[in-house]
Every structure is written in C-alpha cells, then in structure tokens.
C-alpha cells in the first residue's frame, strides 16, 4: 500500500497541472500498420523504453513513469519503484484521459493553453541554451585551472595519527603514565581504563586527524609531540584527562582532480551562467517599469566630490 506522502504528492502534482503539462502536445497520428513478413514473426528483444500501458490506443512508456517519479518529493523517490509503480501508472492513465478529454473539448487552441505552452517552451529553451554553453565552456584547460586554484586555496595540512586513554581524574592519568613508563601496553590499558568507549575498543586509536578537528589542549599537545612519543604529563580538556600516544605524522594527501571534479564543475557552471547572462545584458535593450507600468524614477548620478563641511562659527573677538 502506497503511503500518504506519495498520494499527497500525486494529488499536488495533479492540482498544479504538472501531470497534464507533460501531455500538453497533440499526439501525432499513428502510422498505418503494415503486415510484418513471416521471417519477422519471432519475438523481438526487450525494448529500451517498453510500453507500460495503453490509453485508447495511445502508448504510455517506461520513460513516462521515470519522468513522473523524478517530479515527486525526494522521500518518495527513495522508495522502491515496485512499491509506487501502481499509483504512478494510475496517475499517468488518468492524465492521459483528462488530456484527451481536453483535446476533444478544443481547449488546446485556447489563449490560456497556448500561453502556458509558450512559457513551458521558453523554459525548455533556456535550459537547453544554458546546458549547451556550460558544456562548451567547461574545457579540460578550465577544469585544470580551477583544480590548481582549489589546491592553492586548500593546501595540504599536517596530520597526526594518535591514540589516547581518557580518565576522569588527574591522579588516575598519572598512575597510567607511570605504568607505561614501566613497559605497560598502551592498547591494553586503553581497553581496560579509558572512558572513551569507541576509541577504547580500538586500543585508544583515533586514526589520522588534523589540528582543527580536535579540542585545542589535546591538539596542541599531540602536534607538539614526536612520532612514537607518549605524553609525559596528562592533558586536561572538558572531557577529562588524556594520556596521548603519537603513532605517526604525515602531510594530508590532497584530493585528485577526479575526486573534486563534480565540485569544480558545479562552481564553474555557476560562474558560466552568471557570465552568459551578463554578456547577454550588455548587448540587449532592457526596459523596466514599476509595478503599475509607470516609468522607473531616474537615479540621481553619483558624485565623487567630497561633501562640503559646514562653516565654522566665528570665534568671539578678544578685547
């Protein structure tokens, strides 16, 4: 059974005319059928876009289902297609029937429908033009330039791989440090005594981290230590008292171009869209008016002249 969220989404789509807009074009007449030769009587392979329904002879394809699902809220799109498919196909059939009735009522030629089709066409042309410009302008050279700028803005940071033992009291921490100096096993003591349950299961291991990801007293102490060193004094933070062991130090590897390519393409796309619109406005004659259609008030020209200071009051004459 399809949940309420999905049904509400379908009703909303129907109310807004989204389902009908997909069928706002008069269907082309089907070509006359020609008998297939006997040699072609064998079953055809599965179609790439199979017919999933027919409404008064007009086909509904799997791509129609996919388009409708793409218009639904994200939480519905995450549901298994098999679960929502019956409701989607039902809505598509209803949309076809209503559209067909509208055509029979000669509504396709009304000013309202023509205006809506024109605005839908403009939106489609806008998307197509922007997509074409973005694809043509995001060249390998532009991507590499953006990647080098990204690396410069995000330099490699130093990382420390450390383990810790966390206890509540300073005396406990000092006692553990004394045990370690006598040859105690750090990982074993972490599992037995640490109050950090997640790290304790790993023998106190915290993995690699950068300085800004840890609280300041802990980070300052860890990054000041050498590889293989154990803190000689416990380090206090708001969580308690820490004994730290630095196991390794390295420079954080920077991401490859492939790893940040989607992020770079997104940023480049935004810049390209802005540039495209700016370039179009430079050569266009644009007139804007107030909400009631009257002319916009003229802007006063900016002046660079410094404001004159008020005259000083005359000082009284001395006798």
GROMACS .gro file of C-alpha atoms in nm:
model
  319
    1UNK     CA    1   0.000   0.000   0.000
    2UNK     CA    2   0.141   0.337  -0.104
    3UNK     CA    3   0.188   0.570   0.191
    4UNK     CA    4   0.015   0.903   0.246
    5UNK     CA    5   0.318   1.105   0.141
    6UNK     CA    6   0.312   0.955  -0.206
    7UNK     CA    7  -0.062   1.002  -0.252
    8UNK     CA    8  -0.038   1.362  -0.134
    9UNK     CA    9   0.244   1.422  -0.381
   10UNK     CA   10   0.040   1.285  -0.670
   11UNK     CA   11  -0.261   1.494  -0.574
   12UNK     CA   12  -0.040   1.802  -0.554
   13UNK     CA   13   0.102   1.730  -0.898
   14UNK     CA   14  -0.244   1.690  -1.042
   15UNK     CA   15  -0.365   2.012  -0.877
   16UNK     CA   16  -0.071   2.209  -1.014
   17UNK     CA   17  -0.117   2.070  -1.364
   18UNK     CA   18   0.224   1.906  -1.372
   19UNK     CA   19   0.087   1.575  -1.489
   20UNK     CA   20  -0.122   1.740  -1.758
   21UNK     CA   21   0.164   1.964  -1.875
   22UNK     CA   22   0.357   1.654  -1.978
   23UNK     CA   23   0.080   1.579  -2.226
   24UNK     CA   24   0.008   1.932  -2.349
   25UNK     CA   25   0.101   1.850  -2.708
   26UNK     CA   26  -0.143   1.695  -2.952
   27UNK     CA   27  -0.036   1.336  -3.016
   28UNK     CA   28   0.086   1.268  -3.368
   29UNK     CA   29  -0.131   1.028  -3.569
   30UNK     CA   30  -0.003   0.673  -3.566
   31UNK     CA   31   0.134   0.547  -3.900
   32UNK     CA   32  -0.070   0.287  -4.083
   33UNK     CA   33   0.023  -0.061  -3.979
   34UNK     CA   34   0.189  -0.283  -4.240
   35UNK     CA   35   0.185  -0.660  -4.214
   36UNK     CA   36   0.516  -0.798  -4.096
   37UNK     CA   37   0.680  -1.060  -4.316
   38UNK     CA   38   0.679  -1.414  -4.188
   39UNK     CA   39   1.055  -1.405  -4.127
   40UNK     CA   40   0.999  -1.140  -3.859
   41UNK     CA   41   0.741  -1.334  -3.661
   42UNK     CA   42   0.995  -1.430  -3.392
   43UNK     CA   43   0.965  -1.239  -3.061
   44UNK     CA   44   1.156  -0.911  -3.061
   45UNK     CA   45   1.418  -0.841  -2.793
   46UNK     CA   46   1.315  -0.635  -2.492
   47UNK     CA   47   1.268  -0.268  -2.582
   48UNK     CA   48   1.483   0.002  -2.428
   49UNK     CA   49   1.169   0.203  -2.347
   50UNK     CA   50   0.886  -0.050  -2.332
   51UNK     CA   51   0.516   0.033  -2.337
   52UNK     CA   52   0.373   0.001  -1.986
   53UNK     CA   53   0.013   0.098  -2.064
   54UNK     CA   54  -0.220   0.196  -2.347
   55UNK     CA   55  -0.499   0.451  -2.312
   56UNK     CA   56  -0.746   0.442  -2.601
   57UNK     CA   57  -0.463   0.317  -2.818
   58UNK     CA   58  -0.206   0.577  -2.707
   59UNK     CA   59   0.108   0.426  -2.553
   60UNK     CA   60   0.249   0.511  -2.212
   61UNK     CA   61   0.620   0.426  -2.189
   62UNK     CA   62   0.852   0.343  -1.903
   63UNK     CA   63   1.022   0.680  -1.960
   64UNK     CA   64   0.689   0.848  -1.875
   65UNK     CA   65   0.695   0.666  -1.541
   66UNK     CA   66   1.053   0.776  -1.477
   67UNK     CA   67   0.971   1.139  -1.558
   68UNK     CA   68   0.679   1.141  -1.316
   69UNK     CA   69   0.884   0.978  -1.039
   70UNK     CA   70   1.153   1.245  -1.090
   71UNK     CA   71   0.891   1.514  -1.014
   72UNK     CA   72   0.797   1.358  -0.680
   73UNK     CA   73   0.943   1.461  -0.341
   74UNK     CA   74   1.285   1.312  -0.254
   75UNK     CA   75   1.146   1.091   0.023
   76UNK     CA   76   0.908   0.931  -0.229
   77UNK     CA   77   1.179   0.890  -0.493
   78UNK     CA   78   1.380   0.686  -0.241
   79UNK     CA   79   1.101   0.431  -0.213
   80UNK     CA   80   1.133   0.111  -0.421
   81UNK     CA   81   0.987   0.168  -0.768
   82UNK     CA   82   0.786  -0.154  -0.737
   83UNK     CA   83   0.603  -0.004  -0.439
   84UNK     CA   84   0.498   0.323  -0.604
   85UNK     CA   85   0.461   0.191  -0.960
   86UNK     CA   86   0.087   0.103  -0.937
   87UNK     CA   87  -0.003   0.453  -0.817
   88UNK     CA   88   0.224   0.618  -1.076
   89UNK     CA   89   0.075   0.422  -1.366
   90UNK     CA   90  -0.274   0.500  -1.238
   91UNK     CA   91  -0.194   0.873  -1.234
   92UNK     CA   92  -0.042   0.857  -1.583
   93UNK     CA   93  -0.354   0.685  -1.718
   94UNK     CA   94  -0.575   0.948  -1.551
   95UNK     CA   95  -0.359   1.225  -1.701
   96UNK     CA   96  -0.393   1.077  -2.049
   97UNK     CA   97  -0.770   1.051  -2.013
   98UNK     CA   98  -0.806   1.410  -1.890
   99UNK     CA   99  -0.574   1.541  -2.163
  100UNK     CA  100  -0.770   1.350  -2.428
  101UNK     CA  101  -1.094   1.498  -2.297
  102UNK     CA  102  -0.938   1.845  -2.311
  103UNK     CA  103  -0.836   1.798  -2.675
  104UNK     CA  104  -1.187   1.679  -2.764
  105UNK     CA  105  -1.322   1.995  -2.598
  106UNK     CA  106  -1.098   2.201  -2.830
  107UNK     CA  107  -0.904   2.351  -2.538
  108UNK     CA  108  -0.563   2.310  -2.699
  109UNK     CA  109  -0.614   2.628  -2.900
  110UNK     CA  110  -0.734   2.850  -2.617
  111UNK     CA  111  -0.520   3.154  -2.528
  112UNK     CA  112  -0.459   3.019  -2.178
  113UNK     CA  113  -0.322   2.687  -2.301
  114UNK     CA  114  -0.117   2.849  -2.577
  115UNK     CA  115   0.034   3.091  -2.326
  116UNK     CA  116   0.124   2.807  -2.089
  117UNK     CA  117   0.279   2.605  -2.372
  118UNK     CA  118   0.478   2.909  -2.482
  119UNK     CA  119   0.613   2.965  -2.130
  120UNK     CA  120   0.698   2.593  -2.096
  121UNK     CA  121   0.878   2.610  -2.432
  122UNK     CA  122   1.076   2.915  -2.317
  123UNK     CA  123   1.186   2.734  -2.001
  124UNK     CA  124   1.295   2.432  -2.204
  125UNK     CA  125   1.489   2.653  -2.448
  126UNK     CA  126   1.654   2.837  -2.156
  127UNK     CA  127   1.769   2.509  -2.002
  128UNK     CA  128   1.895   2.380  -2.337
  129UNK     CA  129   2.090   2.700  -2.408
  130UNK     CA  130   2.248   2.714  -2.062
  131UNK     CA  131   2.339   2.346  -2.083
  132UNK     CA  132   2.499   2.398  -2.425
  133UNK     CA  133   2.702   2.697  -2.303
  134UNK     CA  134   2.814   2.522  -1.986
  135UNK     CA  135   2.922   2.209  -2.172
  136UNK     CA  136   3.115   2.407  -2.433
  137UNK     CA  137   3.291   2.630  -2.179
  138UNK     CA  138   3.395   2.370  -1.921
  139UNK     CA  139   3.705   2.259  -2.109
  140UNK     CA  140   3.985   2.038  -1.973
  141UNK     CA  141   4.200   2.351  -1.951
  142UNK     CA  142   3.936   2.534  -1.745
  143UNK     CA  143   3.898   2.235  -1.516
  144UNK     CA  144   4.272   2.212  -1.461
  145UNK     CA  145   4.289   2.586  -1.391
  146UNK     CA  146   4.009   2.553  -1.134
  147UNK     CA  147   4.180   2.247  -0.983
  148UNK     CA  148   4.510   2.431  -0.938
  149UNK     CA  149   4.325   2.721  -0.773
  150UNK     CA  150   4.150   2.472  -0.544
  151UNK     CA  151   4.482   2.317  -0.438
  152UNK     CA  152   4.624   2.662  -0.369
  153UNK     CA  153   4.322   2.760  -0.159
  154UNK     CA  154   4.322   2.427   0.024
  155UNK     CA  155   4.688   2.348   0.100
  156UNK     CA  156   4.783   2.011   0.239
  157UNK     CA  157   4.765   2.005   0.618
  158UNK     CA  158   4.973   1.812   0.867
  159UNK     CA  159   4.801   1.510   1.018
  160UNK     CA  160   4.874   1.313   1.330
  161UNK     CA  161   4.779   0.953   1.399
  162UNK     CA  162   4.734   0.917   1.772
  163UNK     CA  163   4.578   0.705   2.043
  164UNK     CA  164   4.460   0.818   2.383
  165UNK     CA  165   4.343   0.697   2.721
  166UNK     CA  166   4.076   0.914   2.881
  167UNK     CA  167   4.014   0.910   3.257
  168UNK     CA  168   3.822   1.134   3.496
  169UNK     CA  169   4.095   1.230   3.747
  170UNK     CA  170   4.450   1.358   3.714
  171UNK     CA  171   4.580   1.104   3.968
  172UNK     CA  172   4.443   0.818   3.755
  173UNK     CA  173   4.616   0.959   3.448
  174UNK     CA  174   4.948   0.997   3.627
  175UNK     CA  175   4.924   0.639   3.755
  176UNK     CA  176   4.870   0.512   3.398
  177UNK     CA  177   5.167   0.716   3.272
  178UNK     CA  178   5.378   0.551   3.545
  179UNK     CA  179   5.262   0.207   3.425
  180UNK     CA  180   5.352   0.293   3.066
  181UNK     CA  181   5.699   0.407   3.170
  182UNK     CA  182   5.749   0.063   3.326
  183UNK     CA  183   5.662  -0.105   2.995
  184UNK     CA  184   5.283  -0.123   3.015
  185UNK     CA  185   5.096  -0.191   2.692
  186UNK     CA  186   4.918   0.126   2.577
  187UNK     CA  187   4.643  -0.051   2.379
  188UNK     CA  188   4.569  -0.293   2.662
  189UNK     CA  189   4.548  -0.015   2.920
  190UNK     CA  190   4.322   0.186   2.689
  191UNK     CA  191   4.078  -0.105   2.661
  192UNK     CA  192   4.080  -0.155   3.038
  193UNK     CA  193   4.072   0.202   3.168
  194UNK     CA  194   3.967   0.454   2.902
  195UNK     CA  195   3.632   0.632   2.941
  196UNK     CA  196   3.611   0.680   2.563
  197UNK     CA  197   3.427   0.358   2.467
  198UNK     CA  198   3.463   0.395   2.091
  199UNK     CA  199   3.839   0.453   2.094
  200UNK     CA  200   3.889   0.201   2.377
  201UNK     CA  201   3.762  -0.081   2.155
  202UNK     CA  202   4.043   0.008   1.912
  203UNK     CA  203   4.309   0.025   2.181
  204UNK     CA  204   4.265   0.401   2.208
  205UNK     CA  205   4.326   0.456   1.837
  206UNK     CA  206   4.184   0.784   1.699
  207UNK     CA  207   4.317   0.744   1.347
  208UNK     CA  208   4.459   1.037   1.149
  209UNK     CA  209   4.328   1.386   1.223
  210UNK     CA  210   4.414   1.749   1.150
  211UNK     CA  211   4.474   2.000   1.424
  212UNK     CA  212   4.145   2.182   1.377
  213UNK     CA  213   3.936   1.868   1.433
  214UNK     CA  214   4.035   1.822   1.798
  215UNK     CA  215   3.983   2.039   2.104
  216UNK     CA  216   4.266   2.286   2.148
  217UNK     CA  217   4.458   2.150   2.451
  218UNK     CA  218   4.453   1.799   2.309
  219UNK     CA  219   4.551   1.912   1.956
  220UNK     CA  220   4.828   2.141   2.081
  221UNK     CA  221   4.981   1.859   2.284
  222UNK     CA  222   4.953   1.594   2.010
  223UNK     CA  223   5.101   1.810   1.735
  224UNK     CA  224   5.390   1.918   1.960
  225UNK     CA  225   5.491   1.555   2.024
  226UNK     CA  226   5.720   1.339   1.812
  227UNK     CA  227   5.631   1.015   1.639
  228UNK     CA  228   5.629   0.727   1.890
  229UNK     CA  229   5.619   0.961   2.191
  230UNK     CA  230   5.378   0.924   2.484
  231UNK     CA  231   5.274   1.234   2.678
  232UNK     CA  232   5.482   1.276   2.993
  233UNK     CA  233   5.206   1.470   3.168
  234UNK     CA  234   4.829   1.421   3.136
  235UNK     CA  235   4.642   1.670   2.920
  236UNK     CA  236   4.323   1.822   3.055
  237UNK     CA  237   4.018   1.901   2.839
  238UNK     CA  238   3.648   1.941   2.911
  239UNK     CA  239   3.617   1.563   2.867
  240UNK     CA  240   3.868   1.469   3.135
  241UNK     CA  241   4.237   1.382   3.148
  242UNK     CA  242   4.414   1.234   2.846
  243UNK     CA  243   4.727   1.027   2.800
  244UNK     CA  244   4.832   1.065   2.436
  245UNK     CA  245   5.047   0.843   2.217
  246UNK     CA  246   5.153   0.978   1.877
  247UNK     CA  247   5.191   0.688   1.637
  248UNK     CA  248   5.256   0.868   1.308
  249UNK     CA  249   5.276   1.207   1.139
  250UNK     CA  250   5.219   1.288   0.775
  251UNK     CA  251   5.112   1.559   0.533
  252UNK     CA  252   4.747   1.514   0.443
  253UNK     CA  253   4.718   1.390   0.083
  254UNK     CA  254   4.536   1.641  -0.140
  255UNK     CA  255   4.239   1.515  -0.341
  256UNK     CA  256   4.286   1.420  -0.705
  257UNK     CA  257   4.113   1.604  -0.988
  258UNK     CA  258   3.864   1.319  -1.029
  259UNK     CA  259   3.770   1.340  -0.661
  260UNK     CA  260   3.684   1.711  -0.673
  261UNK     CA  261   3.570   1.726  -1.037
  262UNK     CA  262   3.194   1.735  -0.956
  263UNK     CA  263   3.251   2.018  -0.707
  264UNK     CA  264   3.463   2.214  -0.956
  265UNK     CA  265   3.214   2.162  -1.238
  266UNK     CA  266   2.933   2.290  -1.018
  267UNK     CA  267   3.125   2.605  -0.930
  268UNK     CA  268   3.233   2.663  -1.290
  269UNK     CA  269   2.872   2.617  -1.403
  270UNK     CA  270   2.754   2.890  -1.166
  271UNK     CA  271   3.024   3.127  -1.292
  272UNK     CA  272   2.945   3.046  -1.655
  273UNK     CA  273   2.571   3.107  -1.610
  274UNK     CA  274   2.646   3.444  -1.448
  275UNK     CA  275   2.882   3.537  -1.735
  276UNK     CA  276   2.633   3.425  -2.001
  277UNK     CA  277   2.357   3.642  -1.854
  278UNK     CA  278   2.593   3.939  -1.808
  279UNK     CA  279   2.709   3.913  -2.170
  280UNK     CA  280   2.350   3.898  -2.297
  281UNK     CA  281   2.251   4.202  -2.093
  282UNK     CA  282   2.542   4.406  -2.230
  283UNK     CA  283   2.410   4.387  -2.586
  284UNK     CA  284   2.038   4.390  -2.506
  285UNK     CA  285   1.796   4.680  -2.479
  286UNK     CA  286   1.628   4.625  -2.145
  287UNK     CA  287   1.350   4.847  -2.016
  288UNK     CA  288   1.199   4.801  -1.674
  289UNK     CA  289   0.895   4.970  -1.527
  290UNK     CA  290   0.730   4.997  -1.190
  291UNK     CA  291   0.464   4.751  -1.081
  292UNK     CA  292   0.185   4.971  -1.216
  293UNK     CA  293   0.361   5.008  -1.552
  294UNK     CA  294   0.475   5.364  -1.494
  295UNK     CA  295   0.837   5.470  -1.565
  296UNK     CA  296   1.102   5.395  -1.310
  297UNK     CA  297   1.224   5.701  -1.117
  298UNK     CA  298   1.551   5.833  -1.252
  299UNK     CA  299   1.851   5.758  -1.038
  300UNK     CA  300   2.048   6.057  -0.923
  301UNK     CA  301   2.402   6.048  -1.068
  302UNK     CA  302   2.664   5.963  -0.811
  303UNK     CA  303   2.908   6.242  -0.740
  304UNK     CA  304   3.265   6.190  -0.635
  305UNK     CA  305   3.302   6.544  -0.498
  306UNK     CA  306   3.362   6.546  -0.123
  307UNK     CA  307   3.082   6.686   0.087
  308UNK     CA  308   3.143   7.043   0.192
  309UNK     CA  309   3.197   7.089   0.559
  310UNK     CA  310   2.971   7.323   0.750
  311UNK     CA  311   3.119   7.672   0.805
  312UNK     CA  312   3.286   7.719   1.135
  313UNK     CA  313   3.121   7.952   1.382
  314UNK     CA  314   3.307   8.276   1.420
  315UNK     CA  315   3.512   8.298   1.733
  316UNK     CA  316   3.426   8.590   1.959
  317UNK     CA  317   3.668   8.876   1.930
  318UNK     CA  318   3.905   8.925   2.215
  319UNK     CA  319   3.901   9.261   2.385
   0.00000   0.00000   0.00000
